[in-house]
Amino acid sequence: MMLFQLESPVRALVTWFPDWPLVAARLADTLPPDVPAAVIGQGVIAACSAEARAEGVVRGLRLREAQTRCPELVVCAVDPVRDAREFEPVVSSLEERTPGVEVLRPGLCAIRAKGAARYYGGEEAAAGAVLESADSLGVEARVGIADSVFAAEQAARSTSELSAVLVLPPGSSRDFLAPFPVGVLDQPKLASLLKRLGILTLGNFANLPAADVRARFGAAGITAHALASGQDPRKVIPRTPPRKLDQRAEFEPGLDRVDQLAFQLRATAAAFVAGVQTEGLVCTELRVLIIDEAGSRSERTWGHPRHFTASDVVDRVRWQLQSQPPARANGGTADGGAVNGGTTDGGTHDGGMARGGLSSPVTRVEFVPVRVDSIAHHGRALFGDGAEEQIHHGLSRIQSMLGHEAVVVPAVSGGRLLAERRRLVPWGDALPAGTAALATRPWPGRIPDPQPATVFASLIPVLLLDANKEKVRTDHRGGLLAPPMWFCPTGDPARRRLVAQWAGPWPLRQRWWDADHRLEADRFQLVDGNGEAWLLLLDEQNWWAEARYD
């Protein structure tokens, strides 16, 4: 008995968008256009541009080898969230012309060919409608139509730039798939075993009896056998289009002042929050996209310790604009002049973009919920939320008045210096990715517990002198040339203190190969004559106070 009952083949129309990770990175302005570029995943090339391929860069190549072949290669990391986000408008456009789209993964989707062919008067006409939809968005697409999703995908990948559509006649999928290598099954372990057995193509594999395949390879083998035979058991399951929760505001003419923009966006922000709440949700992470007349994009994802209100959304837009580089284009000045018609006499009106903003007036702002939560998890208690609510209200109010980075909270990070182990994050923002992992690493050479109570934001210059009032030094092996006798916490030898006790030195050597991040120093602990304990650092020439034990 077979593990599943094969049904009659249902023809599928698969649309493939070549090098989608690269296309998505360019749509998000992560990679520049018209230059050799690539997307890197786990140290190898996941996708590359035509300019990079012309220099010999291919998928699967290691980054170092790719940069050797193409020294001017521009790279960015793989980002599945970015790929899915940029693919959503493409899917929405396809659904307008051919409803019933199933997203197999970002850059690849399937449609039942029968309904689309009936509507457009033929399968080739339906494929043409799909290509027109992609062309309207400025992205390249290839279409394959066959008796199964797997065969249609391979047909789409077999097309070329000059011939972007391949329609396989009914019943021909098995013969079409026969010459393909077993590696296209996307089952590396099974493909490796088949190669060792001398089964190199899908045709060889499809010719094996199904009962023998099931007995030898199990469930994974019988599924792969069906794929190779052109009888993909998968069905095209159309997605249910998600309710559009994002909001967009467009301005004609563009707005060149932050206060004007904030005022105009209040209604849009309120509609955004209300739309999310209508679905029984609240937004806890928000992406704000701002586009100006010159086509420049400012995109940032904001977090919130609770959930966004309309005023919180407007504040994020204001902070995002004020954090941009000073505007210089279209009449703007770098020394405080307003953009496009503002004052240019050395000052600016309050709320103008001259303190920071895009290069020209803003024409569009979009709010996209990145992370949402059930509104039931954020309801107010019967008698309020007590002190936590008051703290949140107070900090949010201060942040609204003084700016996003005016209120920060500490977090433990990784590093050997105490200043590196403390990270200040703006109130409401999530910790940067990898911070918790850095904090849990062993970091040999760090100061053991108990840690100093006072860590200076920057190193303070001090002096540590020997009996001859000469600066204490270490030799090439890390030993002291003379024991310390005097300590000057202000760096003034006239205001010196006796050294009561001391310990060290402990060498600290880090990244000797990196000129920008190299660290070569020695650490000391000492107690001065006033009973104060210090943590000192000696670099190549100077003494510094890193912290104090209070």
XYZ file of C-alpha atoms in Angstrom:
550
model
C 0.000 0.000 0.000
C 1.347 3.420 -0.876
C 1.768 6.029 1.824
C -0.561 8.403 -0.021
C -3.064 8.104 -2.799
C -1.885 9.904 -5.911
C -4.608 11.984 -7.485
C -4.976 13.121 -11.041
C -2.335 15.748 -11.844
C -3.585 19.290 -11.374
C -1.818 21.709 -13.658
C -0.003 24.520 -11.898
C 1.371 27.858 -12.987
C 4.540 28.680 -11.049
C 6.076 32.144 -11.131
C 9.749 32.417 -10.262
C 11.509 35.699 -9.545
C 15.236 35.108 -10.155
C 17.692 36.151 -7.434
C 14.889 37.393 -5.206
C 17.066 37.953 -2.093
C 19.168 40.348 -4.178
C 16.104 42.022 -5.691
C 14.569 42.467 -2.224
C 17.798 43.994 -0.891
C 17.814 46.499 -3.741
C 14.140 47.337 -3.278
C 14.885 48.050 0.381
C 17.911 50.195 -0.609
C 20.230 47.807 1.225
C 22.239 47.253 -1.974
C 22.846 49.835 -4.714
C 21.649 49.155 -8.278
C 23.815 48.590 -11.342
C 26.918 47.459 -9.419
C 28.339 43.997 -8.697
C 26.372 42.924 -5.626
C 25.595 39.752 -3.727
C 23.641 38.470 -0.748
C 25.617 36.351 1.701
C 24.254 33.481 3.779
C 26.505 31.435 6.089
C 29.624 32.732 4.389
C 28.635 31.769 0.826
C 26.900 33.559 -2.041
C 23.115 33.076 -1.843
C 22.275 35.377 -4.775
C 24.275 37.716 -7.001
C 23.659 40.316 -9.674
C 24.334 40.003 -13.387
C 27.293 42.385 -12.996
C 28.804 40.041 -10.396
C 28.173 36.953 -12.550
C 30.030 38.640 -15.386
C 33.086 38.734 -13.087
C 32.814 35.024 -12.276
C 30.757 35.170 -9.069
C 28.239 32.330 -8.764
C 25.908 30.944 -6.112
C 27.558 28.737 -3.524
C 30.923 30.470 -3.862
C 32.642 31.422 -0.622
C 32.763 35.131 0.123
C 36.553 35.371 0.085
C 36.784 33.661 -3.301
C 33.986 35.891 -4.651
C 35.824 39.032 -3.508
C 39.000 37.731 -5.121
C 37.216 37.378 -8.446
C 35.379 40.694 -8.055
C 37.143 43.095 -5.640
C 34.426 45.769 -6.020
C 31.672 43.343 -4.947
C 29.117 44.919 -2.567
C 27.509 42.448 -0.173
C 24.812 42.274 2.484
C 23.546 39.513 4.754
C 20.557 37.283 4.032
C 17.395 38.622 5.674
C 14.293 36.392 5.359
C 12.111 39.100 6.932
C 13.213 41.600 4.296
C 12.608 39.073 1.513
C 9.061 38.370 2.713
C 8.273 42.044 3.294
C 9.362 43.150 -0.179
C 7.580 40.170 -1.776
C 4.198 41.105 -0.301
C 3.456 43.917 -2.842
C 4.375 41.515 -5.661
C 1.936 38.889 -4.391
C -0.789 41.492 -3.956
C -0.291 42.624 -7.555
C -0.504 39.019 -8.805
C -3.700 38.435 -6.831
C -5.330 41.367 -8.603
C -4.865 39.614 -11.958
C -4.919 35.924 -10.986
C -6.562 35.207 -7.622
C -5.642 32.077 -5.692
C -1.904 32.606 -5.235
C 0.077 30.300 -2.930
C 3.420 31.644 -1.754
C 5.858 28.721 -1.753
C 8.583 31.012 -0.429
C 9.596 34.628 -1.091
C 10.396 34.787 -4.795
C 8.354 31.722 -5.757
C 4.566 31.306 -5.936
C 2.043 28.971 -7.564
C -1.443 29.347 -9.089
C -3.910 26.767 -10.349
C -3.515 26.983 -14.091
C -7.026 25.846 -15.018
C -8.918 28.851 -13.669
C -6.400 31.410 -14.945
C -6.344 29.816 -18.412
C -10.136 29.782 -18.575
C -10.319 33.478 -17.646
C -7.587 34.698 -20.019
C -8.402 32.295 -22.860
C -5.359 30.040 -22.641
C -2.381 29.127 -20.498
C 0.078 31.272 -22.423
C -2.244 34.269 -22.099
C -2.466 33.664 -18.343
C 1.316 33.523 -18.157
C 1.467 36.797 -20.072
C -0.832 38.439 -17.526
C 1.473 37.316 -14.730
C 4.509 38.745 -16.521
C 2.691 42.045 -17.080
C 1.925 42.228 -13.373
C 5.595 41.728 -12.482
C 6.726 44.168 -15.156
C 4.446 46.870 -13.735
C 6.417 46.628 -10.489
C 9.783 46.655 -12.235
C 10.810 43.114 -11.268
C 11.845 40.229 -13.500
C 9.703 37.078 -13.523
C 9.720 33.684 -15.239
C 6.687 31.408 -15.622
C 6.414 27.653 -15.970
C 3.211 25.638 -16.475
C 3.127 21.870 -16.001
C 1.154 18.981 -14.521
C 2.532 19.515 -11.007
C 3.975 22.255 -8.838
C 7.437 20.672 -8.859
C 7.514 20.246 -12.648
C 6.191 23.777 -13.172
C 8.933 25.160 -10.900
C 11.632 23.364 -12.879
C 10.048 24.627 -16.091
C 10.150 28.214 -14.795
C 13.807 27.804 -13.834
C 14.562 26.443 -17.316
C 13.421 29.635 -19.040
C 15.690 32.425 -20.205
C 15.553 36.193 -20.290
C 14.519 36.105 -23.946
C 11.929 33.346 -23.449
C 10.361 33.873 -20.028
C 7.496 31.343 -20.383
C 7.639 27.565 -20.748
C 4.392 25.606 -21.048
C 4.681 21.812 -20.891
C 1.926 19.883 -22.712
C -0.289 17.723 -20.465
C 1.307 14.359 -19.719
C 4.844 15.445 -20.655
C 6.113 16.407 -17.188
C 7.831 13.062 -16.544
C 9.789 13.162 -19.787
C 10.713 16.814 -19.167
C 12.044 16.048 -15.679
C 13.973 12.923 -16.709
C 17.347 14.602 -17.513
C 17.403 16.750 -14.350
C 19.947 15.725 -11.676
C 18.601 14.269 -8.432
C 19.963 17.327 -6.596
C 16.928 19.382 -7.681
C 14.780 17.324 -5.285
C 16.154 19.536 -2.487
C 16.809 16.503 -0.268
C 20.620 16.488 0.161
C 20.841 13.233 2.131
C 18.654 11.328 -0.315
C 20.424 12.860 -3.319
C 23.825 11.869 -1.892
C 22.660 8.291 -1.349
C 21.152 8.049 -4.833
C 24.394 9.255 -6.405
C 26.368 6.629 -4.533
C 23.955 4.027 -5.897
C 24.515 5.278 -9.443
C 21.092 6.959 -9.758
C 22.061 10.343 -11.145
C 18.936 11.689 -12.855
C 15.259 12.007 -12.039
C 14.513 9.697 -14.960
C 16.623 6.912 -13.444
C 14.891 7.409 -10.109
C 11.368 7.544 -11.590
C 11.981 4.207 -13.399
C 12.431 2.373 -10.093
C 9.383 0.438 -8.817
C 7.484 2.446 -6.219
C 7.325 -0.544 -3.835
C 11.112 -0.922 -3.881
C 11.587 2.827 -3.322
C 9.247 2.734 -0.347
C 11.018 -0.287 1.157
C 14.505 1.183 0.689
C 14.028 4.951 1.252
C 10.860 5.257 3.317
C 8.408 8.160 3.288
C 10.944 10.733 2.063
C 11.894 8.455 -0.805
C 8.348 7.772 -1.986
C 7.566 11.505 -1.954
C 10.698 12.261 -3.985
C 9.792 9.412 -6.357
C 6.419 11.029 -6.988
C 8.128 14.353 -7.724
C 10.490 12.722 -10.192
C 7.541 10.988 -11.875
C 5.733 14.280 -12.460
C 3.063 13.403 -9.883
C 3.727 15.930 -7.155
C 1.229 15.127 -4.370
C 1.165 18.760 -3.259
C -1.875 20.807 -4.098
C -1.986 24.519 -4.765
C -3.581 25.949 -1.637
C -4.403 29.631 -2.203
C -3.565 31.883 0.663
C -6.125 34.044 2.371
C -4.952 37.599 1.690
C -4.160 39.240 5.027
C -6.132 42.247 6.079
C -4.187 45.361 5.214
C -3.162 46.881 8.535
C -0.547 49.312 7.287
C -1.399 52.923 6.555
C 0.026 55.400 4.088
C -0.091 59.178 3.911
C 0.909 61.067 0.753
C 1.567 64.789 0.484
C 1.367 66.939 -2.634
C 3.267 69.218 -2.457
C 5.754 67.654 -0.077
C 6.150 68.881 3.496
C 9.508 70.296 4.537
C 8.952 70.845 8.261
C 8.777 68.287 11.030
C 5.999 70.076 12.925
C 3.841 70.298 9.777
C 4.429 66.638 9.037
C 3.601 65.592 12.602
C 0.351 67.565 12.516
C -0.722 66.098 9.179
C 0.076 62.544 10.304
C -2.068 62.528 13.435
C -5.185 61.339 11.581
C -3.210 58.645 9.725
C -1.602 57.450 12.959
C -4.994 57.290 14.665
C -6.408 55.296 11.739
C -3.448 52.926 11.912
C -3.876 52.221 15.632
C -7.665 51.894 15.264
C -7.297 49.464 12.356
C -4.976 47.223 14.351
C -7.285 47.296 17.361
C -10.285 46.438 15.178
C -8.587 43.097 14.525
C -8.218 42.539 18.268
C -4.500 43.343 18.171
C -2.033 45.953 19.327
C 1.213 46.914 17.603
C 4.365 46.353 19.650
C 6.905 46.837 16.839
C 6.447 49.350 14.039
C 8.260 50.039 10.785
C 8.203 53.642 9.558
C 9.072 54.368 5.921
C 9.593 57.970 4.819
C 10.168 58.938 1.177
C 11.011 62.413 -0.089
C 10.713 64.135 -3.461
C 14.220 63.079 -4.484
C 13.337 59.409 -3.958
C 15.460 59.014 -0.815
C 14.156 56.520 1.736
C 14.393 56.593 5.494
C 13.329 53.268 6.983
C 13.498 52.220 10.624
C 11.859 49.672 12.909
C 10.751 50.955 16.314
C 9.890 48.960 19.407
C 7.633 49.865 22.325
C 7.685 48.584 25.920
C 3.872 48.234 25.865
C 2.067 49.064 22.620
C 1.861 51.999 20.235
C -0.729 54.733 20.551
C -1.353 57.374 17.891
C 0.853 59.935 19.682
C 3.632 57.323 20.000
C 3.516 56.717 16.245
C 3.802 60.456 15.496
C 6.704 60.774 17.933
C 8.587 58.024 16.092
C 8.218 59.859 12.797
C 9.532 63.060 14.371
C 12.496 61.295 15.981
C 13.305 59.460 12.782
C 13.420 62.676 10.775
C 15.479 64.487 13.388
C 18.042 61.670 13.420
C 18.719 61.968 9.684
C 21.821 63.761 8.328
C 21.408 67.512 7.727
C 19.635 68.334 4.481
C 21.713 69.877 1.709
C 19.702 69.401 -1.470
C 16.966 71.556 -2.969
C 17.925 74.759 -1.229
C 18.637 73.245 2.178
C 21.737 74.301 4.073
C 24.014 72.354 6.341
C 24.381 75.148 8.883
C 20.828 75.402 10.058
C 18.967 76.712 6.997
C 15.468 75.374 6.348
C 14.589 73.243 3.367
C 12.840 74.832 0.379
C 11.809 78.263 1.404
C 12.623 78.212 5.115
C 14.724 80.843 6.789
C 18.319 81.014 5.624
C 19.672 83.691 7.948
C 21.510 81.258 10.178
C 18.541 80.124 12.244
C 15.567 77.839 11.844
C 12.006 77.743 12.992
C 11.179 75.190 15.666
C 10.286 71.903 14.109
C 12.093 72.516 10.825
C 13.921 69.678 9.136
C 17.210 71.535 9.062
C 18.348 69.928 12.304
C 18.069 66.611 10.519
C 15.918 65.269 7.747
C 15.821 63.949 4.212
C 17.335 65.846 1.324
C 14.014 67.284 0.156
C 10.373 67.617 1.302
C 8.575 64.460 2.393
C 5.978 63.106 -0.015
C 5.011 59.788 1.592
C 4.986 58.151 5.009
C 4.028 54.520 5.643
C 3.260 52.714 8.904
C 3.688 48.931 8.819
C 3.111 46.722 11.886
C 6.101 44.397 12.233
C 4.972 42.646 15.416
C 1.521 42.540 16.940
C 0.022 40.978 20.038
C -3.461 40.147 21.231
C -5.185 43.121 22.745
C -6.327 40.855 25.588
C -2.724 40.727 26.817
C -2.607 44.516 27.152
C -5.852 45.330 28.901
C -5.886 47.621 31.905
C -6.458 46.102 35.299
C -9.645 46.902 37.240
C -7.881 49.475 39.411
C -5.182 50.508 36.950
C -1.668 49.167 36.594
C -0.186 50.917 39.603
C 3.420 52.040 39.746
C 4.366 50.405 36.442
C 1.798 52.475 34.567
C 2.992 55.665 36.231
C 6.627 54.904 35.414
C 5.794 54.159 31.795
C 3.701 57.322 31.465
C 6.414 59.486 33.011
C 9.261 58.085 30.934
C 7.248 58.271 27.730
C 6.358 61.883 28.471
C 9.994 62.828 29.065
C 11.019 60.985 25.913
C 8.349 62.777 23.905
C 9.602 66.169 25.078
C 13.372 65.579 24.959
C 13.794 63.024 22.205
C 14.108 59.316 21.619
C 17.560 58.885 23.177
C 16.873 61.136 26.171
C 15.644 58.178 28.235
C 17.801 55.059 28.187
C 17.881 51.820 30.149
C 21.006 49.744 30.841
C 21.623 46.279 29.483
C 24.478 43.844 29.986
C 26.528 43.240 26.861
C 29.808 41.490 26.126
C 33.389 42.712 26.345
C 36.472 42.776 28.517
C 36.394 46.452 29.457
C 33.683 47.455 31.908
C 32.436 50.224 29.622
C 31.888 47.618 26.886
C 29.828 45.417 29.182
C 27.266 48.156 29.754
C 24.968 49.088 26.888
C 22.406 51.882 27.029
C 19.273 51.301 24.965
C 16.558 53.946 24.387
C 13.400 53.328 26.391
C 11.065 51.097 24.417
C 13.649 49.746 21.959
C 14.481 46.057 21.858
C 18.031 44.990 22.576
C 20.189 44.797 19.446
C 20.412 41.322 17.994
C 23.088 39.203 19.617
C 23.453 41.315 22.771
C 22.300 38.549 25.108
C 24.551 36.020 23.374
C 27.559 38.325 23.768
C 26.856 38.739 27.472
C 26.909 34.970 28.082
C 30.292 34.367 26.451
C 33.204 33.640 28.793
C 35.331 36.704 27.864
C 38.644 35.574 29.382
C 40.476 38.538 30.886
C 37.418 40.311 32.247
C 37.246 41.449 35.863
C 35.734 38.758 38.126
C 32.974 39.492 40.616
C 32.393 41.581 42.626
C 32.266 44.271 39.967
C 33.076 47.935 40.700
C 30.048 50.011 41.650
C 31.131 53.119 39.702
C 32.138 52.634 36.069
C 33.310 55.805 34.377
C 31.680 56.632 31.053
C 35.148 57.391 29.689
C 38.568 56.606 31.066
C 39.917 59.201 33.520
C 43.638 60.088 33.278
C 45.514 59.334 36.517
C 49.113 58.774 37.620
C 50.742 55.886 39.428
C 54.264 56.690 40.630
C 57.087 54.707 42.196
C 59.271 55.755 45.122
C 61.296 58.034 42.829
C 58.076 59.694 41.645
C 58.543 58.174 38.197
C 55.635 56.707 36.260
C 55.239 52.997 37.004
C 55.965 50.843 33.958
C 55.946 47.180 32.985
C 58.608 45.279 31.116
C 58.179 43.271 27.925
C 57.095 40.236 29.954
C 54.392 42.130 31.862
C 56.264 42.484 35.169
C 56.594 45.737 37.132
C 59.863 47.650 36.790
C 59.238 49.225 40.217
C 56.479 48.842 42.817
C 53.896 51.655 43.041
C 54.203 54.128 45.909
C 52.050 57.130 45.032
C 48.647 57.443 43.364
C 47.338 60.679 41.832
C 43.568 60.374 41.089
C 43.452 63.800 39.421
C 46.635 63.308 37.399
C 48.350 66.079 39.404
C 51.538 64.850 41.131
C 51.139 67.578 43.765
C 47.888 65.938 44.970
C 49.195 62.422 45.405
C 48.132 59.737 47.859
C 50.031 56.837 49.293
C 49.310 53.404 47.858
C 48.135 51.200 50.735
C 47.624 47.956 48.799
C 47.805 46.897 45.198
C 47.433 43.837 42.993
C 48.417 43.173 39.404
C 49.334 43.601 36.664
C 46.943 41.451 34.636
C 47.727 41.705 30.913
C 44.899 42.401 28.497
C 45.650 41.597 24.851
C 42.880 41.776 22.282
C 42.678 41.808 18.467
C 46.376 42.369 17.826
C 45.681 41.972 14.082
C 43.039 44.746 13.947
C 44.495 48.260 13.969
C 41.139 49.892 14.794
C 40.081 47.561 17.641
C 43.436 46.425 18.988
C 43.838 46.589 22.767
C 47.111 46.078 24.629
C 46.978 47.107 28.268
C 47.556 45.997 31.867
C 45.073 46.130 34.731
C 45.728 47.001 38.370
C 43.670 47.103 41.517
C 44.798 49.333 44.337
C 43.648 50.907 47.588
C 44.945 54.423 48.267
C 45.722 56.059 51.558
C 42.177 57.444 51.842
C 40.734 53.928 51.743
C 39.314 54.206 48.207
C 39.692 51.198 45.897
C 40.355 51.714 42.181
C 40.558 49.702 38.983
C 43.349 51.098 36.807
C 44.440 50.506 33.243
C 47.914 51.032 31.836
C 48.243 51.304 28.092
C 51.511 51.788 26.235
C 52.221 55.187 27.828
C 49.453 56.393 30.159
C 47.548 55.423 33.292
C 43.747 55.537 33.349
C 41.054 54.960 35.965
C 38.457 52.563 34.593
C 36.229 52.247 37.673
C 36.048 52.757 41.438
C 34.938 50.293 44.121
C 32.482 52.273 46.267
